[in-house]
mmCIF file of C-alpha atoms and ligand atoms in Angstrom:
data_model
loop_
_atom_site.group_PDB
_atom_site.id
_atom_site.type_symbol
_atom_site.label_atom_id
_atom_site.label_comp_id
_atom_site.label_asym_id
_atom_site.label_seq_id
_atom_site.Cartn_x
_atom_site.Cartn_y
_atom_site.Cartn_z
ATOM 1 C CA UNK A 160 89.210 68.409 35.679
ATOM 2 C CA UNK A 161 87.598 70.090 38.576
ATOM 3 C CA UNK A 162 87.920 73.813 39.063
ATOM 4 C CA UNK A 163 86.485 76.480 41.405
ATOM 5 C CA UNK A 164 85.270 79.225 39.034
ATOM 6 C CA UNK A 165 84.886 82.584 40.505
ATOM 7 C CA UNK A 166 82.063 84.247 38.952
ATOM 8 C CA UNK A 167 81.840 87.751 40.870
ATOM 9 C CA UNK A 168 81.274 88.588 44.539
ATOM 10 C CA UNK A 169 79.723 85.935 46.463
ATOM 11 C CA UNK A 170 79.677 83.564 43.546
ATOM 12 C CA UNK A 171 81.878 80.576 43.376
ATOM 13 C CA UNK A 172 80.969 77.323 41.422
ATOM 14 C CA UNK A 173 82.696 73.999 41.027
ATOM 15 C CA UNK A 174 82.767 73.154 37.231
ATOM 16 C CA UNK A 175 84.112 70.499 35.143
ATOM 17 C CA UNK A 176 86.802 72.296 32.637
ATOM 18 C CA UNK A 177 89.490 71.066 30.202
ATOM 19 C CA UNK A 178 92.817 70.514 31.956
ATOM 20 C CA UNK A 179 95.711 72.833 30.940
ATOM 21 C CA UNK A 180 97.659 71.736 27.716
ATOM 22 C CA UNK A 181 101.157 71.289 28.709
ATOM 23 C CA UNK A 182 103.713 72.839 26.341
ATOM 24 C CA UNK A 183 107.091 71.244 25.848
ATOM 25 C CA UNK A 184 108.822 74.008 28.240
ATOM 26 C CA UNK A 185 106.458 73.314 31.019
ATOM 27 C CA UNK A 186 105.634 71.072 34.049
ATOM 28 C CA UNK A 187 102.154 69.639 34.617
ATOM 29 C CA UNK A 188 101.303 69.722 38.333
ATOM 30 C CA UNK A 189 98.773 68.204 40.170
ATOM 31 C CA UNK A 190 97.487 70.406 42.904
ATOM 32 C CA UNK A 191 97.413 68.585 46.456
ATOM 33 C CA UNK A 192 96.707 71.469 48.766
ATOM 34 C CA UNK A 193 95.811 75.223 48.180
ATOM 35 C CA UNK A 194 95.523 77.892 50.904
ATOM 36 C CA UNK A 195 92.761 80.454 51.113
ATOM 37 C CA UNK A 196 94.380 83.802 51.238
ATOM 38 C CA UNK A 197 93.096 87.036 52.477
ATOM 39 C CA UNK A 198 93.200 88.371 48.885
ATOM 40 C CA UNK A 199 90.898 85.602 47.801
ATOM 41 C CA UNK A 200 88.474 86.099 50.370
ATOM 42 C CA UNK A 201 88.679 90.048 49.653
ATOM 43 C CA UNK A 202 87.868 89.401 45.975
ATOM 44 C CA UNK A 203 85.040 86.819 46.958
ATOM 45 C CA UNK A 204 83.617 89.645 49.178
ATOM 46 C CA UNK A 205 83.849 92.721 47.010
ATOM 47 C CA UNK A 206 85.745 91.839 43.774
ATOM 48 C CA UNK A 207 89.203 92.900 42.972
ATOM 49 C CA UNK A 208 90.681 94.868 40.227
ATOM 50 C CA UNK A 209 93.351 92.182 39.339
ATOM 51 C CA UNK A 210 90.678 89.298 39.043
ATOM 52 C CA UNK A 211 88.230 89.769 36.239
ATOM 53 C CA UNK A 212 85.500 87.122 36.670
ATOM 54 C CA UNK A 213 84.944 84.504 35.569
ATOM 55 C CA UNK A 214 88.521 83.153 36.709
ATOM 56 C CA UNK A 215 90.265 80.785 39.049
ATOM 57 C CA UNK A 216 91.343 82.144 42.264
ATOM 58 C CA UNK A 217 94.028 80.842 44.619
ATOM 59 C CA UNK A 218 97.916 81.246 44.558
ATOM 60 C CA UNK A 219 99.227 79.251 47.593
ATOM 61 C CA UNK A 220 99.657 75.639 46.749
ATOM 62 C CA UNK A 221 101.601 72.357 47.025
ATOM 63 C CA UNK A 222 101.525 69.662 44.412
ATOM 64 C CA UNK A 223 103.006 66.633 42.601
ATOM 65 C CA UNK A 224 104.755 67.055 39.151
ATOM 66 C CA UNK A 225 102.767 64.477 37.005
ATOM 67 C CA UNK A 226 104.242 65.272 33.544
ATOM 68 C CA UNK A 227 107.051 67.246 31.980
ATOM 69 C CA UNK A 228 107.748 68.752 28.374
ATOM 70 C CA UNK A 229 110.849 67.653 26.545
ATOM 71 C CA UNK A 230 112.477 71.095 27.193
ATOM 72 C CA UNK A 231 112.343 70.761 31.291
ATOM 73 C CA UNK A 232 113.717 68.026 33.725
ATOM 74 C CA UNK A 233 111.786 64.954 33.233
ATOM 75 C CA UNK A 234 113.525 63.312 36.086
ATOM 76 C CA UNK A 235 111.343 65.548 38.535
ATOM 77 C CA UNK A 236 108.147 63.674 37.440
ATOM 78 C CA UNK A 237 106.527 62.303 40.532
ATOM 79 C CA UNK A 238 108.357 64.901 42.684
ATOM 80 C CA UNK A 239 106.461 66.802 45.278
ATOM 81 C CA UNK A 240 106.765 70.488 44.892
ATOM 82 C CA UNK A 241 105.594 74.108 45.878
ATOM 83 C CA UNK A 242 106.180 76.977 43.485
ATOM 84 C CA UNK A 243 106.103 80.727 43.815
ATOM 85 C CA UNK A 244 102.944 82.058 41.967
ATOM 86 C CA UNK A 245 105.062 84.626 40.493
ATOM 87 C CA UNK A 246 108.760 85.242 39.957
ATOM 88 C CA UNK A 247 110.641 88.417 39.103
ATOM 89 C CA UNK A 248 112.472 89.136 35.790
ATOM 90 C CA UNK A 249 115.775 90.016 37.759
ATOM 91 C CA UNK A 250 116.536 92.651 34.918
ATOM 92 C CA UNK A 251 114.051 95.574 35.057
ATOM 93 C CA UNK A 252 114.689 98.827 37.028
ATOM 94 C CA UNK A 253 112.908 97.441 40.245
ATOM 95 C CA UNK A 254 114.817 94.205 40.188
ATOM 96 C CA UNK A 255 118.129 95.939 39.460
ATOM 97 C CA UNK A 256 117.585 97.823 42.884
ATOM 98 C CA UNK A 257 116.930 94.579 44.564
ATOM 99 C CA UNK A 258 113.176 95.316 44.667
ATOM 100 C CA UNK A 259 112.259 91.734 43.250
ATOM 101 C CA UNK A 260 108.885 91.649 44.748
ATOM 102 C CA UNK A 261 107.902 94.806 42.906
ATOM 103 C CA UNK A 262 109.357 93.593 39.470
ATOM 104 C CA UNK A 263 107.567 95.391 36.609
ATOM 105 C CA UNK A 264 107.293 92.278 34.506
ATOM 106 C CA UNK A 265 106.710 89.301 36.699
ATOM 107 C CA UNK A 266 106.074 85.832 35.136
ATOM 108 C CA UNK A 267 103.825 83.159 36.699
ATOM 109 C CA UNK A 268 101.945 79.888 36.970
ATOM 110 C CA UNK A 269 99.305 79.230 34.277
ATOM 111 C CA UNK A 270 96.230 79.815 36.377
ATOM 112 C CA UNK A 271 94.824 80.274 39.898
ATOM 113 C CA UNK A 272 95.334 77.030 42.113
ATOM 114 C CA UNK A 273 91.617 76.187 43.236
ATOM 115 C CA UNK A 274 91.743 73.537 40.506
ATOM 116 C CA UNK A 275 93.252 70.117 40.080
ATOM 117 C CA UNK A 276 95.916 70.849 37.392
ATOM 118 C CA UNK A 277 98.203 73.812 36.490
ATOM 119 C CA UNK A 278 101.309 73.980 34.310
ATOM 120 C CA UNK A 279 104.481 75.905 35.468
ATOM 121 C CA UNK A 280 106.689 77.455 32.888
ATOM 122 C CA UNK A 281 110.284 76.615 32.638
ATOM 123 C CA UNK A 282 111.402 80.193 33.808
ATOM 124 C CA UNK A 283 109.057 80.204 36.647
ATOM 125 C CA UNK A 284 110.231 76.688 37.655
ATOM 126 C CA UNK A 285 113.848 77.692 37.533
ATOM 127 C CA UNK A 286 113.256 80.790 39.718
ATOM 128 C CA UNK A 287 110.418 79.882 41.844
ATOM 129 C CA UNK A 288 110.002 76.064 42.221
ATOM 130 C CA UNK A 289 111.083 74.101 45.158
ATOM 131 C CA UNK A 290 111.277 70.200 45.160
ATOM 132 C CA UNK A 291 110.699 68.711 48.482
ATOM 133 C CA UNK A 292 111.082 65.468 50.137
ATOM 134 C CA UNK A 293 108.392 62.654 50.011
ATOM 135 C CA UNK A 294 107.807 62.939 53.825
ATOM 136 C CA UNK A 295 107.268 66.831 53.611
ATOM 137 C CA UNK A 296 104.088 67.998 55.214
ATOM 138 C CA UNK A 297 102.151 69.226 52.165
ATOM 139 C CA UNK A 298 99.441 70.994 53.943
ATOM 140 C CA UNK A 299 101.945 73.254 55.497
ATOM 141 C CA UNK A 300 104.205 73.580 52.455
ATOM 142 C CA UNK A 301 101.059 74.892 50.544
ATOM 143 C CA UNK A 302 101.509 78.124 52.721
ATOM 144 C CA UNK A 303 105.157 78.930 51.573
ATOM 145 C CA UNK A 304 103.863 82.119 49.781
ATOM 146 C CA UNK A 305 102.404 83.561 52.786
ATOM 147 C CA UNK A 306 105.300 82.651 54.863
ATOM 148 C CA UNK A 307 107.421 84.218 52.160
ATOM 149 C CA UNK A 308 105.581 87.458 52.445
ATOM 150 C CA UNK A 309 106.358 87.430 56.350
ATOM 151 C CA UNK A 310 110.112 86.697 55.378
ATOM 152 C CA UNK A 311 109.991 89.771 53.134
ATOM 153 C CA UNK A 312 108.557 91.823 56.213
ATOM 154 C CA UNK A 313 111.193 90.432 58.734
ATOM 155 C CA UNK A 314 113.766 91.353 56.077
ATOM 156 C CA UNK A 315 112.487 94.980 55.544
ATOM 157 C CA UNK A 316 112.353 95.483 59.327
ATOM 158 C CA UNK A 317 116.038 94.494 59.671
ATOM 159 C CA UNK A 318 114.892 92.115 62.560
ATOM 160 C CA UNK A 319 117.587 91.545 64.985
ATOM 161 C CA UNK A 320 117.283 88.628 67.605
ATOM 162 C CA UNK A 321 116.628 89.636 71.126
ATOM 163 C CA UNK A 322 114.332 92.437 70.367
ATOM 164 C CA UNK A 323 110.867 93.192 71.236
ATOM 165 C CA UNK A 324 108.169 93.241 68.885
ATOM 166 C CA UNK A 325 104.289 93.940 68.657
ATOM 167 C CA UNK A 326 102.111 92.469 66.226
ATOM 168 C CA UNK A 327 98.738 94.342 65.653
ATOM 169 C CA UNK A 328 96.087 91.633 64.356
ATOM 170 C CA UNK A 329 96.115 88.033 65.070
ATOM 171 C CA UNK A 330 94.701 86.837 61.542
ATOM 172 C CA UNK A 331 96.898 84.256 59.739
ATOM 173 C CA UNK A 332 99.518 86.824 58.577
ATOM 174 C CA UNK A 333 99.933 88.179 62.097
ATOM 175 C CA UNK A 334 100.170 84.768 63.440
ATOM 176 C CA UNK A 335 102.791 83.535 60.844
ATOM 177 C CA UNK A 336 104.525 86.765 62.146
ATOM 178 C CA UNK A 337 104.374 85.555 65.789
ATOM 179 C CA UNK A 338 105.616 81.927 64.793
ATOM 180 C CA UNK A 339 108.491 83.384 63.077
ATOM 181 C CA UNK A 340 109.598 86.150 65.370
ATOM 182 C CA UNK A 341 109.418 83.447 68.357
ATOM 183 C CA UNK A 342 111.567 81.031 66.242
ATOM 184 C CA UNK A 343 114.055 83.723 65.026
ATOM 185 C CA UNK A 344 114.865 84.706 68.720
ATOM 186 C CA UNK A 345 112.975 87.772 69.573
ATOM 187 C CA UNK A 346 112.959 88.739 73.138
ATOM 188 C CA UNK A 347 109.365 89.499 73.515
ATOM 189 C CA UNK A 348 106.522 88.807 70.891
ATOM 190 C CA UNK A 349 103.394 90.688 71.877
ATOM 191 C CA UNK A 350 100.019 90.202 69.996
ATOM 192 C CA UNK A 351 97.057 92.332 70.159
ATOM 193 C CA UNK A 352 93.374 91.577 68.603
ATOM 194 C CA UNK A 353 89.815 91.691 69.443
ATOM 195 C CA UNK A 354 89.245 88.244 68.955
ATOM 196 C CA UNK A 355 89.834 86.004 71.890
ATOM 197 C CA UNK A 356 90.192 82.617 69.905
ATOM 198 C CA UNK A 357 92.965 84.084 67.594
ATOM 199 C CA UNK A 358 94.640 85.525 70.700
ATOM 200 C CA UNK A 359 94.719 82.009 72.206
ATOM 201 C CA UNK A 360 96.516 80.560 69.305
ATOM 202 C CA UNK A 361 99.036 83.378 69.350
ATOM 203 C CA UNK A 362 99.547 82.500 73.068
ATOM 204 C CA UNK A 363 100.130 78.908 71.965
ATOM 205 C CA UNK A 364 102.711 80.237 69.447
ATOM 206 C CA UNK A 365 104.593 81.870 72.425
ATOM 207 C CA UNK A 366 103.289 85.425 72.171
ATOM 208 C CA UNK A 367 102.059 87.368 75.194
ATOM 209 C CA UNK A 368 98.715 88.624 74.018
ATOM 210 C CA UNK A 369 96.236 91.489 75.055
ATOM 211 C CA UNK A 370 92.655 92.460 73.892
ATOM 212 C CA UNK A 371 92.582 96.243 73.460
ATOM 213 C CA UNK A 372 89.009 96.290 74.458
ATOM 214 C CA UNK A 373 90.078 94.938 77.932
ATOM 215 C CA UNK A 374 93.694 96.041 78.421
ATOM 216 C CA UNK A 375 95.289 99.493 78.399
ATOM 217 C CA UNK A 376 98.060 98.468 75.542
ATOM 218 C CA UNK A 377 100.467 101.336 76.273
ATOM 219 C CA UNK A 378 100.978 100.140 79.852
ATOM 220 C CA UNK A 379 100.765 96.666 78.886
ATOM 221 C CA UNK A 380 103.699 97.102 76.554
ATOM 222 C CA UNK A 381 105.687 98.788 79.160
ATOM 223 C CA UNK A 382 105.129 96.161 81.671
ATOM 224 C CA UNK A 383 105.776 93.257 79.181
ATOM 225 C CA UNK A 384 108.994 94.978 77.997
ATOM 226 C CA UNK A 385 110.258 95.847 81.435
ATOM 227 C CA UNK A 386 110.143 99.350 80.389
ATOM 228 C CA UNK A 387 112.376 99.076 77.299
ATOM 229 C CA UNK A 388 109.750 99.506 74.924
ATOM 230 C CA UNK A 389 109.265 98.132 71.272
ATOM 231 C CA UNK A 390 111.900 97.750 68.563
ATOM 232 C CA UNK A 391 109.309 96.726 65.806
ATOM 233 C CA UNK A 392 105.634 97.039 65.170
ATOM 234 C CA UNK A 393 103.850 95.065 62.601
ATOM 235 C CA UNK A 394 100.505 96.285 61.410
ATOM 236 C CA UNK A 395 98.676 93.163 60.121
ATOM 237 C CA UNK A 396 95.429 94.868 60.058
ATOM 238 C CA UNK A 397 94.054 96.531 57.050
ATOM 239 C CA UNK A 398 92.906 99.750 58.885
ATOM 240 C CA UNK A 399 94.388 103.156 58.731
ATOM 241 C CA UNK A 400 93.433 103.706 62.524
ATOM 242 C CA UNK A 401 95.686 100.851 63.449
ATOM 243 C CA UNK A 402 98.665 102.523 61.810
ATOM 244 C CA UNK A 403 97.811 105.724 63.790
ATOM 245 C CA UNK A 404 97.568 103.443 66.993
ATOM 246 C CA UNK A 405 100.929 102.027 66.151
ATOM 247 C CA UNK A 406 102.463 105.410 66.498
ATOM 248 C CA UNK A 407 101.081 105.487 70.246
ATOM 249 C CA UNK A 408 102.878 102.568 70.942
ATOM 250 C CA UNK A 409 106.247 103.567 69.347
ATOM 251 C CA UNK A 410 109.347 104.098 71.367
ATOM 252 C CA UNK A 411 112.563 105.948 70.167
ATOM 253 C CA UNK A 412 113.798 104.356 66.987
ATOM 254 C CA UNK A 413 110.932 101.796 66.772
ATOM 255 C CA UNK A 414 110.381 100.642 63.153
ATOM 256 C CA UNK A 415 106.752 100.375 62.096
ATOM 257 C CA UNK A 416 105.843 98.156 59.126
ATOM 258 C CA UNK A 417 102.404 98.575 57.400
ATOM 259 C CA UNK A 418 102.130 94.782 56.287
ATOM 260 C CA UNK A 419 98.419 94.757 55.813
ATOM 261 C CA UNK A 420 97.054 96.394 52.605
ATOM 262 C CA UNK A 421 94.568 99.437 53.177
ATOM 263 C CA UNK A 422 91.713 100.547 50.893
ATOM 264 C CA UNK A 423 92.548 102.787 47.999
ATOM 265 C CA UNK A 424 92.905 106.603 48.891
ATOM 266 C CA UNK A 425 93.258 105.715 52.761
ATOM 267 C CA UNK A 426 94.684 108.523 54.888
ATOM 268 C CA UNK A 427 96.474 108.510 58.417
ATOM 269 C CA UNK A 428 96.850 111.482 60.703
ATOM 270 C CA UNK A 429 100.174 111.473 62.685
ATOM 271 C CA UNK A 430 102.276 113.887 64.446
ATOM 272 C CA UNK A 431 105.421 114.055 62.166
ATOM 273 C CA UNK A 432 107.421 114.926 65.317
ATOM 274 C CA UNK A 433 107.443 111.467 66.380
ATOM 275 C CA UNK A 434 109.322 110.622 63.360
ATOM 276 C CA UNK A 435 111.738 113.496 63.688
ATOM 277 C CA UNK A 436 112.529 113.804 67.534
ATOM 278 C CA UNK A 437 111.990 110.108 68.430
ATOM 279 C CA UNK A 438 113.276 108.798 64.919
ATOM 280 C CA UNK A 439 110.236 106.325 64.427
ATOM 281 C CA UNK A 440 110.509 104.820 61.001
ATOM 282 C CA UNK A 441 107.426 103.919 59.111
ATOM 283 C CA UNK A 442 108.034 101.499 56.262
ATOM 284 C CA UNK A 443 105.908 99.078 54.146
ATOM 285 C CA UNK A 444 106.441 95.520 52.764
ATOM 286 C CA UNK A 445 104.441 93.975 49.933
ATOM 287 C CA UNK A 446 104.704 90.350 48.502
ATOM 288 C CA UNK A 447 107.950 88.427 48.309
ATOM 289 C CA UNK A 448 111.238 88.051 46.456
ATOM 290 C CA UNK A 449 112.060 84.589 44.904
ATOM 291 C CA UNK A 450 114.456 84.048 47.576
ATOM 292 C CA UNK A 451 112.097 84.692 50.262
ATOM 293 C CA UNK A 452 109.963 81.917 48.785
ATOM 294 C CA UNK A 453 112.952 79.526 48.729
ATOM 295 C CA UNK A 454 113.640 80.028 52.485
ATOM 296 C CA UNK A 455 110.112 79.841 53.440
ATOM 297 C CA UNK A 456 109.631 76.415 51.605
ATOM 298 C CA UNK A 457 112.824 75.174 53.340
ATOM 299 C CA UNK A 458 111.715 76.254 56.945
ATOM 300 C CA UNK A 459 108.395 74.436 56.378
ATOM 301 C CA UNK A 460 110.056 71.367 54.877
ATOM 302 C CA UNK A 461 112.449 71.241 57.783
ATOM 303 C CA UNK A 462 109.684 72.107 60.277
ATOM 304 C CA UNK A 463 111.732 74.895 61.806
ATOM 305 C CA UNK A 464 108.586 76.848 61.361
ATOM 306 C CA UNK A 465 105.306 74.916 61.730
ATOM 307 C CA UNK A 466 101.760 76.156 60.872
ATOM 308 C CA UNK A 467 99.844 73.438 62.478
ATOM 309 C CA UNK A 468 97.895 75.826 64.913
ATOM 310 C CA UNK A 469 97.248 78.378 62.238
ATOM 311 C CA UNK A 470 95.668 75.919 59.754
ATOM 312 C CA UNK A 471 92.339 75.578 61.437
ATOM 313 C CA UNK A 472 90.465 73.973 58.599
ATOM 314 C CA UNK A 473 90.998 71.418 55.668
ATOM 315 C CA UNK A 474 88.082 71.826 53.356
ATOM 316 C CA UNK A 475 87.573 69.620 50.072
ATOM 317 C CA UNK A 476 87.469 71.431 46.870
ATOM 318 C CA UNK A 477 83.624 70.613 46.341
ATOM 319 C CA UNK A 478 82.921 72.684 49.816
ATOM 320 C CA UNK A 479 85.017 75.772 48.732
ATOM 321 C CA UNK A 480 82.045 78.089 49.142
ATOM 322 C CA UNK A 481 81.848 77.034 52.840
ATOM 323 C CA UNK A 482 85.653 77.693 53.121
ATOM 324 C CA UNK A 483 85.054 81.341 51.712
ATOM 325 C CA UNK A 484 82.010 81.933 54.022
ATOM 326 C CA UNK A 485 83.805 80.722 57.265
ATOM 327 C CA UNK A 486 86.803 82.801 56.441
ATOM 328 C CA UNK A 487 84.675 85.941 55.903
ATOM 329 C CA UNK A 488 82.904 85.359 59.076
ATOM 330 C CA UNK A 489 86.258 84.846 60.966
ATOM 331 C CA UNK A 490 85.267 81.384 62.066
ATOM 332 C CA UNK A 491 88.465 79.910 60.626
ATOM 333 C CA UNK A 492 91.970 81.308 60.899
ATOM 334 C CA UNK A 493 93.479 79.718 57.644
ATOM 335 C CA UNK A 494 91.689 77.187 55.686
ATOM 336 C CA UNK A 495 93.561 74.986 53.146
ATOM 337 C CA UNK A 496 91.643 73.629 50.353
ATOM 338 C CA UNK A 497 92.353 69.657 49.650
ATOM 339 C CA UNK A 498 91.830 67.966 46.375
HETATM 340 ZN ZN1 ZN B 278 98.336 84.625 49.647
HETATM 341 ZN ZN1 ZN B 279 112.108 92.726 37.065
#
């Protein structure tokens, strides 16, 4: 079978490798679509401590079950699915606190998903696999994982309909936030970015947009929210300066979520009085819990959440290197690999 092998920064090659051997407690799945994630792009650019080359990257996917071992449900053969790349154990100290996304002993699918076939162990299937209808949009379904991460963000913010939200950064994750906040009934969804093309997409999703190079953001927020200010700010840019900037835009009681990962050892400089006197809260969210994943797949299957404007490119596995290069140069917002 074909697989895209990551061999170190800047090097990814299509190779013919042996298909995984399905065990009796596993499903064999043919990958149909697989999303190119920020983490994959970062790994391609500079390497990543979690991904030791050579290996197969990719973790966002949709597929079809083509075979099932004797200890799993054979009636699912031919069904279309998506599956969480990892699931929590539901038993460790983190899981007992309800922090499933931070589980100490996660279990997962057999390999990265930039390949034709993967296997899904029973435990992972039971906790993280979602079977969908035949007419499901499989390209959008492949992005259940990033949508799940945004649902975790929304959950950690304790988002309430009717509130005002600012999203800093209109990359694919910022834009998925915009789509979800709009559909979940935010009063105002504001998005800032330097990239005009991305702002245009945010606008199409129903957000008000501004480029900090051209607009005084603080005044703009005031205007847009009729002087009421922001209830939530999502920092969807991996830059410490953006977190500091968020404190500038916060109002009394605003909750700021550091959604984008920052380089190791980053520091921010803020006046703690903003946290004390203005009761501004700084939180973080990372990954997703199995339940976020199920909700995400449902929302995509029912088309309550749609990603048609965010997925800018479908690229065949043979041209995956091009997908990485386009993503690096910000020529694409979200690329989905097809097989
Ligand atoms: Zn991802
Ligand atoms: Zn656990």
